Coordinates of C-alpha atoms and ligand atoms in Angstrom, one line a residue:
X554 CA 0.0 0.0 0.0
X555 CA 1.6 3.3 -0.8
X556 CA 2.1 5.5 2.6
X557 CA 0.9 8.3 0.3
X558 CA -1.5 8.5 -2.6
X559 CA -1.3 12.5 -4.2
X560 CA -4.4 13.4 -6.4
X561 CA -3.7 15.5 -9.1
X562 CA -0.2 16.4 -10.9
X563 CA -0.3 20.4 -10.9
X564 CA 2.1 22.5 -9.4
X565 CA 0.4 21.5 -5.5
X566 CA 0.4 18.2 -5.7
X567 CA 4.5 17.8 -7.3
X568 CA 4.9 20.4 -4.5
X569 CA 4.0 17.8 -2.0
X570 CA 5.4 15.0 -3.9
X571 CA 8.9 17.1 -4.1
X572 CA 9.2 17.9 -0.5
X573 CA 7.7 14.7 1.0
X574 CA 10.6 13.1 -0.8
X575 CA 13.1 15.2 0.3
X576 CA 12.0 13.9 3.6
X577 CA 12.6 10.3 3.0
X578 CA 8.7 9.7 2.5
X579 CA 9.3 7.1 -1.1
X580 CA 6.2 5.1 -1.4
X581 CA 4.3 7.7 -3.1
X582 CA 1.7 7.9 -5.9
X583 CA 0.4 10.4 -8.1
X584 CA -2.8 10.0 -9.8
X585 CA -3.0 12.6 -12.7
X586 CA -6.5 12.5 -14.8
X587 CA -4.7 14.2 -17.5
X588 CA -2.6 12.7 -20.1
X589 CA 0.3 14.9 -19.1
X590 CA 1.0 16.4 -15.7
X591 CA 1.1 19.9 -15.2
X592 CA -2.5 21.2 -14.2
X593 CA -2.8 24.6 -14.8
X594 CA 1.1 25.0 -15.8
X595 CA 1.1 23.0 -19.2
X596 CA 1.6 24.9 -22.1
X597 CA 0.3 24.1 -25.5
X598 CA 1.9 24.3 -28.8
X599 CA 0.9 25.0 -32.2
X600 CA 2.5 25.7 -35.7
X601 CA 5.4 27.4 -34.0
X602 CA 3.1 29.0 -30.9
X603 CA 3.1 28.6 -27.8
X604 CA 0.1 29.4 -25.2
X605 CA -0.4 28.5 -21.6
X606 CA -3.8 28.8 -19.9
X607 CA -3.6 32.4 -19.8
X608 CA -1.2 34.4 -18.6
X609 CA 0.7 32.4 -15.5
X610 CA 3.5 35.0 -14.5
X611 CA 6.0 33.9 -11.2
X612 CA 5.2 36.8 -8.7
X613 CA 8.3 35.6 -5.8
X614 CA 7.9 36.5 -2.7
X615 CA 9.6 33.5 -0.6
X616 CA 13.0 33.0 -1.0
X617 CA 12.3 29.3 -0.8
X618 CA 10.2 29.6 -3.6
X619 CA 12.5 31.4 -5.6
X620 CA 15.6 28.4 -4.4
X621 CA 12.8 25.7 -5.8
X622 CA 12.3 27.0 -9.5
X623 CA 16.2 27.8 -9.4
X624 CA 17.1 24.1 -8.5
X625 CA 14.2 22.8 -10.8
X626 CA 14.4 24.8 -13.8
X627 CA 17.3 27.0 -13.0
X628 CA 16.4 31.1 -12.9
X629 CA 18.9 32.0 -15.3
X630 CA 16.0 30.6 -17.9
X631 CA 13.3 33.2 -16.9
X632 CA 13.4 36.5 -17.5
X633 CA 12.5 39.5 -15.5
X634 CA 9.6 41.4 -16.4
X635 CA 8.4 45.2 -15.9
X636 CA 4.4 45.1 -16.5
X637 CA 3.2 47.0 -19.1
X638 CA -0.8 47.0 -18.6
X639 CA -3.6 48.7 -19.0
X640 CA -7.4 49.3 -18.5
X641 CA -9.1 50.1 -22.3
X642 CA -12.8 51.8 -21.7
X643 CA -14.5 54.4 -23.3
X644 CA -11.6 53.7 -26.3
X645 CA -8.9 55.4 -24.1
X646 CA -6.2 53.2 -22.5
X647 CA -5.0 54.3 -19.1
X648 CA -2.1 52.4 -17.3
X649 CA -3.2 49.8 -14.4
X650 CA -4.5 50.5 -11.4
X651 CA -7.3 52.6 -12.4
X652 CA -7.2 54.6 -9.4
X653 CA -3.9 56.2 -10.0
X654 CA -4.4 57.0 -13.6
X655 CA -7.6 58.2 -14.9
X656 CA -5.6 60.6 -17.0
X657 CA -7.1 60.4 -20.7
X658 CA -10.5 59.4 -19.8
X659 CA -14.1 61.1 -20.4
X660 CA -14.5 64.2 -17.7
X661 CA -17.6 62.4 -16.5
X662 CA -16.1 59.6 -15.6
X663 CA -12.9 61.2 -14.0
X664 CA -15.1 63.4 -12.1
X665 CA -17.2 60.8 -10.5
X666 CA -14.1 58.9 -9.4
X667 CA -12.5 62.2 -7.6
X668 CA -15.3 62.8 -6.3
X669 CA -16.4 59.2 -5.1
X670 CA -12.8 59.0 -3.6
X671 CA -13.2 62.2 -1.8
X672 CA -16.8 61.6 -0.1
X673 CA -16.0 58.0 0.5
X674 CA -17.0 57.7 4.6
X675 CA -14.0 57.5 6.7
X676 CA -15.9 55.8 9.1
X677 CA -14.7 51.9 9.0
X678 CA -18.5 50.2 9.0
X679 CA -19.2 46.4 9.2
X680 CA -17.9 45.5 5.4
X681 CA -19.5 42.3 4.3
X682 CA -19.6 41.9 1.0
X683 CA -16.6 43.0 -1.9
X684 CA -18.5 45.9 -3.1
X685 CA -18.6 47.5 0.3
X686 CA -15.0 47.0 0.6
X687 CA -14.6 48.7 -2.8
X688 CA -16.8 51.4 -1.4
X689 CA -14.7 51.9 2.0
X690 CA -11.5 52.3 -0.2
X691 CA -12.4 53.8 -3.4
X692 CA -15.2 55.1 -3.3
X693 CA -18.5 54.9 -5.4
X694 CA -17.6 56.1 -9.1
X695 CA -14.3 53.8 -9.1
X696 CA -16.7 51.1 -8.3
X697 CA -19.5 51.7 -11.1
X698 CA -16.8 52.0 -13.7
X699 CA -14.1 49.5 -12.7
X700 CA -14.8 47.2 -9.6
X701 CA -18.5 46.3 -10.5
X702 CA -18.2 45.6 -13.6
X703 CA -14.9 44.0 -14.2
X704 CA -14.7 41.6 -11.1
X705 CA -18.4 41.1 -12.1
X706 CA -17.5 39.9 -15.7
X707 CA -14.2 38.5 -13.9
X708 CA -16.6 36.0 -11.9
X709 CA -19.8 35.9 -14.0
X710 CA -21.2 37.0 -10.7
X711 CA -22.6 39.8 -8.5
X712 CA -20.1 41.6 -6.9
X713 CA -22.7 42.9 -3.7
X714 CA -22.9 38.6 -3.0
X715 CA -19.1 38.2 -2.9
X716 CA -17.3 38.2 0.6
X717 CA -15.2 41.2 1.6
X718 CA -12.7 38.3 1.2
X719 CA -12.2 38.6 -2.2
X720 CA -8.7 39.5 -3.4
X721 CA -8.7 42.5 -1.6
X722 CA -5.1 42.3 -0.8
X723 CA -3.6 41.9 -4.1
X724 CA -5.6 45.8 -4.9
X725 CA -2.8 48.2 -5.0
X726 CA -4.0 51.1 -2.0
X727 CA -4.1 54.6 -3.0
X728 CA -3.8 58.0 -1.3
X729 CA -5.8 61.5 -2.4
X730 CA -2.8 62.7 -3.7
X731 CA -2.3 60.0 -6.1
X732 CA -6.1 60.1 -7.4
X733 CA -5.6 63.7 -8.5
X734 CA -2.4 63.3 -9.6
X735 CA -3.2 60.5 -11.4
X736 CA -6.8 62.6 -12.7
X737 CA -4.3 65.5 -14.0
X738 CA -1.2 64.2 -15.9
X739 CA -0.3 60.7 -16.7
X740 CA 1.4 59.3 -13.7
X741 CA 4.2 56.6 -13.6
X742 CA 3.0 53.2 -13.0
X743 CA 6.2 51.6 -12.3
X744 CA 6.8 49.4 -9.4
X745 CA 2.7 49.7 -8.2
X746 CA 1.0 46.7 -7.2
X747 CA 2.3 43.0 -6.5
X748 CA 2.4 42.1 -10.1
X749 CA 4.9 45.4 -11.4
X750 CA 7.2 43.0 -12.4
X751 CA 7.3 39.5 -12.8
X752 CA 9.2 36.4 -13.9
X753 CA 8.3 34.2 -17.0
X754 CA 10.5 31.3 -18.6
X755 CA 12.3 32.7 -21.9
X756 CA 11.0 29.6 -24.4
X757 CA 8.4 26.7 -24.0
X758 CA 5.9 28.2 -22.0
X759 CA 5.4 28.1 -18.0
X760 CA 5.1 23.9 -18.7
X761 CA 9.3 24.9 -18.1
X762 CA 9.1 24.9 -14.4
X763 CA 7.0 21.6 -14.6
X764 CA 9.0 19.6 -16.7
X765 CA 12.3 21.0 -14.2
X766 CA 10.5 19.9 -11.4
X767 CA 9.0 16.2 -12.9
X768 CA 13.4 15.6 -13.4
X769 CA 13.3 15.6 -9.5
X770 CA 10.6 13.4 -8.6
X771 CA 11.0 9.6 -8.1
X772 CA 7.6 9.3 -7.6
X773 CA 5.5 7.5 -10.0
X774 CA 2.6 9.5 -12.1
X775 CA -0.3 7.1 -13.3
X776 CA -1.3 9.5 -15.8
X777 CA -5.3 9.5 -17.6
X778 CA -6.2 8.3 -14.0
X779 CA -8.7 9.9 -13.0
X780 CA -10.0 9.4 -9.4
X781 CA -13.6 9.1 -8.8
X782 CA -14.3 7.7 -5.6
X783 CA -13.1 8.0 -2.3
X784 CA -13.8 5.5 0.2
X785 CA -12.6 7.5 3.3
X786 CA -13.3 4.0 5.8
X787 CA -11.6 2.1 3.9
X788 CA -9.0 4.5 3.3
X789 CA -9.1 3.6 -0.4
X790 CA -9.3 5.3 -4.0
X791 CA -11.1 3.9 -7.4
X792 CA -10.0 5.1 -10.8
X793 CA -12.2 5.3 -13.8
X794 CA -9.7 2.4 -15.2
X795 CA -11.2 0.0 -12.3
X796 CA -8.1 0.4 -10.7
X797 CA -8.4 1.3 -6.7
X798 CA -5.3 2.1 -4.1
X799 CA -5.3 1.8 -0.6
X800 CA -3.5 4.9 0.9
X801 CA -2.6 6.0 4.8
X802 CA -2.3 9.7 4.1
X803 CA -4.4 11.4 1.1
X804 CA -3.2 14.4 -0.9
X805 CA -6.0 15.4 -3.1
X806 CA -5.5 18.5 -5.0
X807 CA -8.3 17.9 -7.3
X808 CA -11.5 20.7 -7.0
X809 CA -13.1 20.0 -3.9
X810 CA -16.7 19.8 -5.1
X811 CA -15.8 16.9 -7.1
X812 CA -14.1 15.6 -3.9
X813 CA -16.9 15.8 -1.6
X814 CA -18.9 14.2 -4.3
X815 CA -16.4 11.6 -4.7
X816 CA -16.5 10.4 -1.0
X817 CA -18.3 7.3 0.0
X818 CA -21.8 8.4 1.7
X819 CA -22.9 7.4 5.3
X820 CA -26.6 8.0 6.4
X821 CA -25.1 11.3 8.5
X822 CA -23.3 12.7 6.1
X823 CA -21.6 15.7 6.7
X824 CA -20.6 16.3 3.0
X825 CA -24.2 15.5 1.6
X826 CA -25.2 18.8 -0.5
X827 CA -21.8 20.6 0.1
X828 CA -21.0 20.5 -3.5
X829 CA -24.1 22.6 -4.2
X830 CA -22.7 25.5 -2.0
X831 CA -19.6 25.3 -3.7
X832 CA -19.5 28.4 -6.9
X833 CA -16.9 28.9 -9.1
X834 CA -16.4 30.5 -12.8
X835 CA -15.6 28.1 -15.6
X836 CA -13.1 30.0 -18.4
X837 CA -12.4 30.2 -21.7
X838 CA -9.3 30.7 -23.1
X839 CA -8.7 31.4 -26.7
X840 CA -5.6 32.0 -28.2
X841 CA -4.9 32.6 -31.3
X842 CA -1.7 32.5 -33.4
X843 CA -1.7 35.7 -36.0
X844 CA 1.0 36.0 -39.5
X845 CA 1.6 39.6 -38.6
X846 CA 2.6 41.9 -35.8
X847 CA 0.6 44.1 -33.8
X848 CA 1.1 47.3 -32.7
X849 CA -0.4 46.5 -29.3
X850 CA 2.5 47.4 -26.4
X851 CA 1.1 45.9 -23.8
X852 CA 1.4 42.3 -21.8
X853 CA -2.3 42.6 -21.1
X854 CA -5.4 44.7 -20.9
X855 CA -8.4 44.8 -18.7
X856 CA -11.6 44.9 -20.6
X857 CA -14.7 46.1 -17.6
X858 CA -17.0 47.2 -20.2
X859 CA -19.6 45.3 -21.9
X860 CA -19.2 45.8 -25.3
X861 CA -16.7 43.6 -25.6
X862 CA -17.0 39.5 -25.4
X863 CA -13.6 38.8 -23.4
X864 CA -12.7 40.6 -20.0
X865 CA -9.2 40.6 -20.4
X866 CA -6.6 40.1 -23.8
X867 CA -3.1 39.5 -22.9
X868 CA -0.1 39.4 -25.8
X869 CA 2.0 35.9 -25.7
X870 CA 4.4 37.7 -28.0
X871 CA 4.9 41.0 -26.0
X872 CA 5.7 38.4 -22.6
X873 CA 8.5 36.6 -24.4
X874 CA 9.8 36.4 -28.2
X875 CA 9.9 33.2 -28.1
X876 CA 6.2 32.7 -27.8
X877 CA 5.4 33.3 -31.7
X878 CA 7.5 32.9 -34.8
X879 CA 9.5 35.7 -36.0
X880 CA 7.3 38.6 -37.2
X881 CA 4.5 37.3 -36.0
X882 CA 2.1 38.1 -33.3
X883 CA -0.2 35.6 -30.5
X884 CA -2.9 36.6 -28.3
X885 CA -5.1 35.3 -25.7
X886 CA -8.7 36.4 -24.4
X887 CA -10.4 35.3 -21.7
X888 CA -13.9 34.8 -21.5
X889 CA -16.1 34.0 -18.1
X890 CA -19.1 31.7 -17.2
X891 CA -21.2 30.1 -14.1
X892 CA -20.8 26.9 -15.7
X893 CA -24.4 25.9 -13.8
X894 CA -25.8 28.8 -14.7
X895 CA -25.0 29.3 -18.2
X896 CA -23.9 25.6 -20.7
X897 CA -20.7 25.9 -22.2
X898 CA -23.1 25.8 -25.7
X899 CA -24.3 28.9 -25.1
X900 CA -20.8 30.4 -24.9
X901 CA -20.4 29.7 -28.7
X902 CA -21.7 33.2 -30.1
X903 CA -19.3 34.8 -27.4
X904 CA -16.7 33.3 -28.3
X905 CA -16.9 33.9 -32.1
X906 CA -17.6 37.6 -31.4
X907 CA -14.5 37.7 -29.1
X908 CA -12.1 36.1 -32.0
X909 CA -13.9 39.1 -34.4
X910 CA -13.0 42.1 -31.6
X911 CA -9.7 41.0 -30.1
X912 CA -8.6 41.0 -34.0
X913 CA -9.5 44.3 -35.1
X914 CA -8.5 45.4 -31.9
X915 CA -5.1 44.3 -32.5
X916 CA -5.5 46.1 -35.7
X917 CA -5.8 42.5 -37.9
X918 CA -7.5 40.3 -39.8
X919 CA -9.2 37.5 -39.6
X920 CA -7.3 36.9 -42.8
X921 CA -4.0 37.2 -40.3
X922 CA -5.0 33.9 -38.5
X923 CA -2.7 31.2 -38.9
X924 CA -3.4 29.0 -35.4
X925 CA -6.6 29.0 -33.1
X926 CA -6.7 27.2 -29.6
X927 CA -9.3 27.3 -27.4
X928 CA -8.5 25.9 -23.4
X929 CA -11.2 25.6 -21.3
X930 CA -10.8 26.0 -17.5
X931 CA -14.0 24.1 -15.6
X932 CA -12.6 25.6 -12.4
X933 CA -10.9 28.7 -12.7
X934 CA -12.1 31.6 -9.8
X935 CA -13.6 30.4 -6.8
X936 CA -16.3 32.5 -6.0
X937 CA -16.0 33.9 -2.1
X938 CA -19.9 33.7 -1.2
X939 CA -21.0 34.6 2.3
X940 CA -21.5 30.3 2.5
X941 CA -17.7 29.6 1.6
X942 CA -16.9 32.4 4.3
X943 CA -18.6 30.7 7.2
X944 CA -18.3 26.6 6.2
X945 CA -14.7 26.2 4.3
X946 CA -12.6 25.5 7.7
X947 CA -15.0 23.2 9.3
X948 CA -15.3 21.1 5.4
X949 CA -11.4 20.7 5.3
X950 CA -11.2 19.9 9.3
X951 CA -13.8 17.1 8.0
X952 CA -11.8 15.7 5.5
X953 CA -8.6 15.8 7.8
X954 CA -10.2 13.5 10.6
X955 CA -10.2 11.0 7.5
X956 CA -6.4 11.6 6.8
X957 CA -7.6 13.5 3.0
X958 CA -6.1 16.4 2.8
X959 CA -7.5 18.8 0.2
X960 CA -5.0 21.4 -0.8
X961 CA -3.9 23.8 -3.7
X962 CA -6.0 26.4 -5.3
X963 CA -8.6 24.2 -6.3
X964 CA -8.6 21.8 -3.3
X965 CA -8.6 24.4 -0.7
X966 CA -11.4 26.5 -2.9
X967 CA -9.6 29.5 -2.6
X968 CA -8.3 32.3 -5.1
X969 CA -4.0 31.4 -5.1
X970 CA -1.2 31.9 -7.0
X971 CA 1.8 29.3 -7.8
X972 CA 3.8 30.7 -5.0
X973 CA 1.3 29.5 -3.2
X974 CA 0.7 26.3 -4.5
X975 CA 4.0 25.7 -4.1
X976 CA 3.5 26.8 0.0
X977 CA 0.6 24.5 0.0
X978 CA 3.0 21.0 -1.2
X979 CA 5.5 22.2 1.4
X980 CA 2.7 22.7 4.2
X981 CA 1.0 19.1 3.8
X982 CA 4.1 17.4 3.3
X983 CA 5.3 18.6 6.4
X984 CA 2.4 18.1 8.1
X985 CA 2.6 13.8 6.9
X986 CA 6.3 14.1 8.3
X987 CA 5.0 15.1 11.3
X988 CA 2.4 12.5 11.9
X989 CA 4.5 9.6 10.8
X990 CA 6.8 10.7 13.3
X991 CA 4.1 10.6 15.6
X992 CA 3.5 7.2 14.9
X993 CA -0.1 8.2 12.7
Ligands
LIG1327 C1 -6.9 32.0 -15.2 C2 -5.8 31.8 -14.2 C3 -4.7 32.6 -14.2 C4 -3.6 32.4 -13.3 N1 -2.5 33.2 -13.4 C5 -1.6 33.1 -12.5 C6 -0.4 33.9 -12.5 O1 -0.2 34.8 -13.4 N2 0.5 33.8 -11.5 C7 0.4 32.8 -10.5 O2 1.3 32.7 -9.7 N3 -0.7 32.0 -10.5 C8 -1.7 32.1 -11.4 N4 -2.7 31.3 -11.4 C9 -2.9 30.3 -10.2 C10 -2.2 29.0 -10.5 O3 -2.6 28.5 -11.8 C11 -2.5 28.0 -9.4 O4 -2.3 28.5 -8.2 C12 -1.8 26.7 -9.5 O5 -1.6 26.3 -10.9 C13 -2.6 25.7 -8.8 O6 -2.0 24.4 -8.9 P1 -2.9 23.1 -8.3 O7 -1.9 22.0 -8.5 O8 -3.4 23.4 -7.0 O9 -4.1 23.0 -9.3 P2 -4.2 22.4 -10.8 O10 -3.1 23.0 -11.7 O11 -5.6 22.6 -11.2 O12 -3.9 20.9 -10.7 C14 -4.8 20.0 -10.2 C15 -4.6 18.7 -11.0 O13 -5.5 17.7 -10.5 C16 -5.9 16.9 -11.6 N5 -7.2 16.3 -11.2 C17 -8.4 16.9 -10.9 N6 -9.3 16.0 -10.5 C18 -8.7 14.8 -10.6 C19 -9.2 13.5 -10.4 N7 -10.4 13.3 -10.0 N8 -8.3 12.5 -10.6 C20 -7.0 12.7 -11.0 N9 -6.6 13.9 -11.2 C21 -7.4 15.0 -11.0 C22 -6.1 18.0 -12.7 O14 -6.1 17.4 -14.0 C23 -4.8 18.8 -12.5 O15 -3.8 18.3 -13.2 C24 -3.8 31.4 -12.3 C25 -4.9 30.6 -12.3 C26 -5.9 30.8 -13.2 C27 -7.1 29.9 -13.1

């Protein structure tokens, strides 16, 4: 019986796999549905391009992060970024973050921003949901034409039902005297926000760090082996190949409403219906390969209004060369859905319009396409309702009495970067360690 059965192959569950065997923890196995591992970091290639699942750019904070993708794919192979994005509305680009550069805009729409920020209420209420915590620190008119509707497009979802929770910490702050700056001249954007600059591997795609870190695994990956039931009594996993594994310690990194829907079920259930409560957006991500070069500076570009299909369009080419044949240009646009809300079918008409707008506004043709490939992301934002708030701790603690231990950005239903996932394999694996050497 392996001491260890991992769930999933992305960057949290070779996390885990990586640091439980540098441990000494050997009998290990990794159960990838997939026919390649990677999750979220493979990259996909086409007549020359390459495209990831949307942009995936290494913001490092930990210096043990930063050690891990030098020993597995060496840093010397990533370049060092400065962002170049921006918000396009009202046919005007202005530089992210909104809030210090409304420079350029309509005069209606810079005054009700000033004037927003300024009469905000400096009195710190209960804040509940996102859009009173957008309220509190921007103030109303940065809310109707940038946080409403572009985390609501982001999320295919109301903004006054998210938590307060909701990415609030990655929105760079602002003072009064950057607002009007920002409303007067065009301001410098340099080094605001986590993202201002960012690593991303110089060829192949962010698959690069994957295949770096599969050369220092042992473990086995059972590839197109998809798990899809858990019985947590008998501590034991089936496959969709009829295969099962008995396990001591389960790692499952795999979305966790598919896991609570994979677990056995016991007349007091305390999983029954938790799926249900459990929202997230499905994605689309098309990219497309174009013969000729855009003009388009930028690495990406936030989309909040309407009129166009996609939220956000970011340029492969602009991120690295080495994305798109010489003299050549690559794109990708995202597009959002609740997938059980909305069918993916429905999404068709979108997504043709999107291919029509991202291509003239690159200033191209559709005669210019060359390469076309559309990703699709079941699970790609969790959405931070008031439910998720008050039952997430209590549904992992759950799963931990029965040794499963859901993690990564999926498995712990939270909104987290590859740092992080990265965290997350360090944090369980440690946490095994611990209880073997407690004698669990
Ligand atoms: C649109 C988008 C953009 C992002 N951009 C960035 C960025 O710029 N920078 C950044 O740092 N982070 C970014 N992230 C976050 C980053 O992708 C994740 O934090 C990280 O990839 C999560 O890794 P994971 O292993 O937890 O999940 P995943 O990569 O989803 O891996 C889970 C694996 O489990 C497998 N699996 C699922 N169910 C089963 C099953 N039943 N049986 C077997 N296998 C199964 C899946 O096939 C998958 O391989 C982005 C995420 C998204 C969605």
């Amino acid at each position: 019986m392996p001491d260890v059965v991992i769930v999933g192959a992305g960057l949290t569950g070779l996390s885990a796999a990586y640091h439980l065997e540098q441990q000494g923890v050997r009998d290990i196995l990794i159960c990838e549905q997939e026919e390649r591992p990677g999750g979220l970091l493979r990259s996909h290639t086409d007549q020359g391009y390459t495209f990831d699942y949307t942009g995936h750019f290494l913001h490092i904070s930990n210096p043990a992060f930063r050690q891990f993708i030098d020993d597995c794919a060496g840093l010397s192979f990533f370049g060092s970024i400065e962002r170049k994005s921006a918000i396009f509305m009202h046919n005007v680009h202005v530089p992210y973050p909104i809030q210090m550069h409304l420079y350029g805009l309509p005069a209606e729409v810079i005054y009700e921003c000033v004037m927003g920020y300024l009469q905000r209420s400096s009195r710190k209420k209960k804040i509940d949901s996102f859009y009173d915590w957008a309220l509190f620190y921007f103030g109303a008119g940065f809310v109707k034409h940038f946080f409403d509707p572009y985390n609501a497009r982001l999320l295919s979802w109301p903004i006054k039902k998210l938590h307060a929770g909701w990415t609030g910490r990655f929105v760079p702050q602002t003072t009064v005297q950057q607002v009007v700056r920002g409303a007067l001249v065009p301001a410098d954007a340099t080094g605001v926000g986590y993202n201002s600059s960012f690593l991303y591997p110089q060829r192949g795609g962010i698959e690069v760090l994957i295949k770096g870190l599969l050369s220092r695994i042992t473990s086995p990956v059972y590839t197109t082996t998809k798990v899809v039931k858990i019985d947590q009594q008998k501590k034991c996993i089936y496959c969709a190949d009829g295969k099962s594994y008995t396990y001591r310690h389960l790692i499952t990194t795999a979305p966790l409403d598919t896991t609570v829907q994979a677990l056995a079920r016991s007349p007091h259930d305390a999983f029954a219906g938790v799926a249900r409560q459990l929202w997230c957006s499905s994605l689309i991500n098309i990219n497309i390969g174009y013969a000729r070069q855009t003009a388009q500076p930028y690495h990406w570009v936030y989309f909040p209004q309407p009129t166009y299909a996609f939220y956000r369009l970011g340029v492969w080419n602009n991120i690295s060369k080495h994305l798109a044949p010489a003299g050549t240009s690559s794109v990708y646009v995202e597009l959002s859905y609740q997938a059980r809300k909305t069918k993916r079918s429905a999404m068709q008409g979108a997504c043709e319009q999107a291919i029509e707008q991202a291509t003239s506004y690159l200033g191209l043709t559709a005669q210019d396409i060359v390469s076309q490939v559309t990703l699709e992301l079941p699970h790609a934002y969790v959405t931070y309702t008031p439910w998720r708030a008050r039952h997430l701790a209590g549904l992992l603690s759950a799963l931990k009495e029965h040794d499963i231990y859901s993690v990564g950005r999926f498995g712990e239903w939270k909104y987290s970067s590859m740092q992080e996932a990265f965290e997350d394999g360090y944090a369980v694996a440690a946490h095994i360690v611990a209880r073997r050497k407690g004698g669990h």
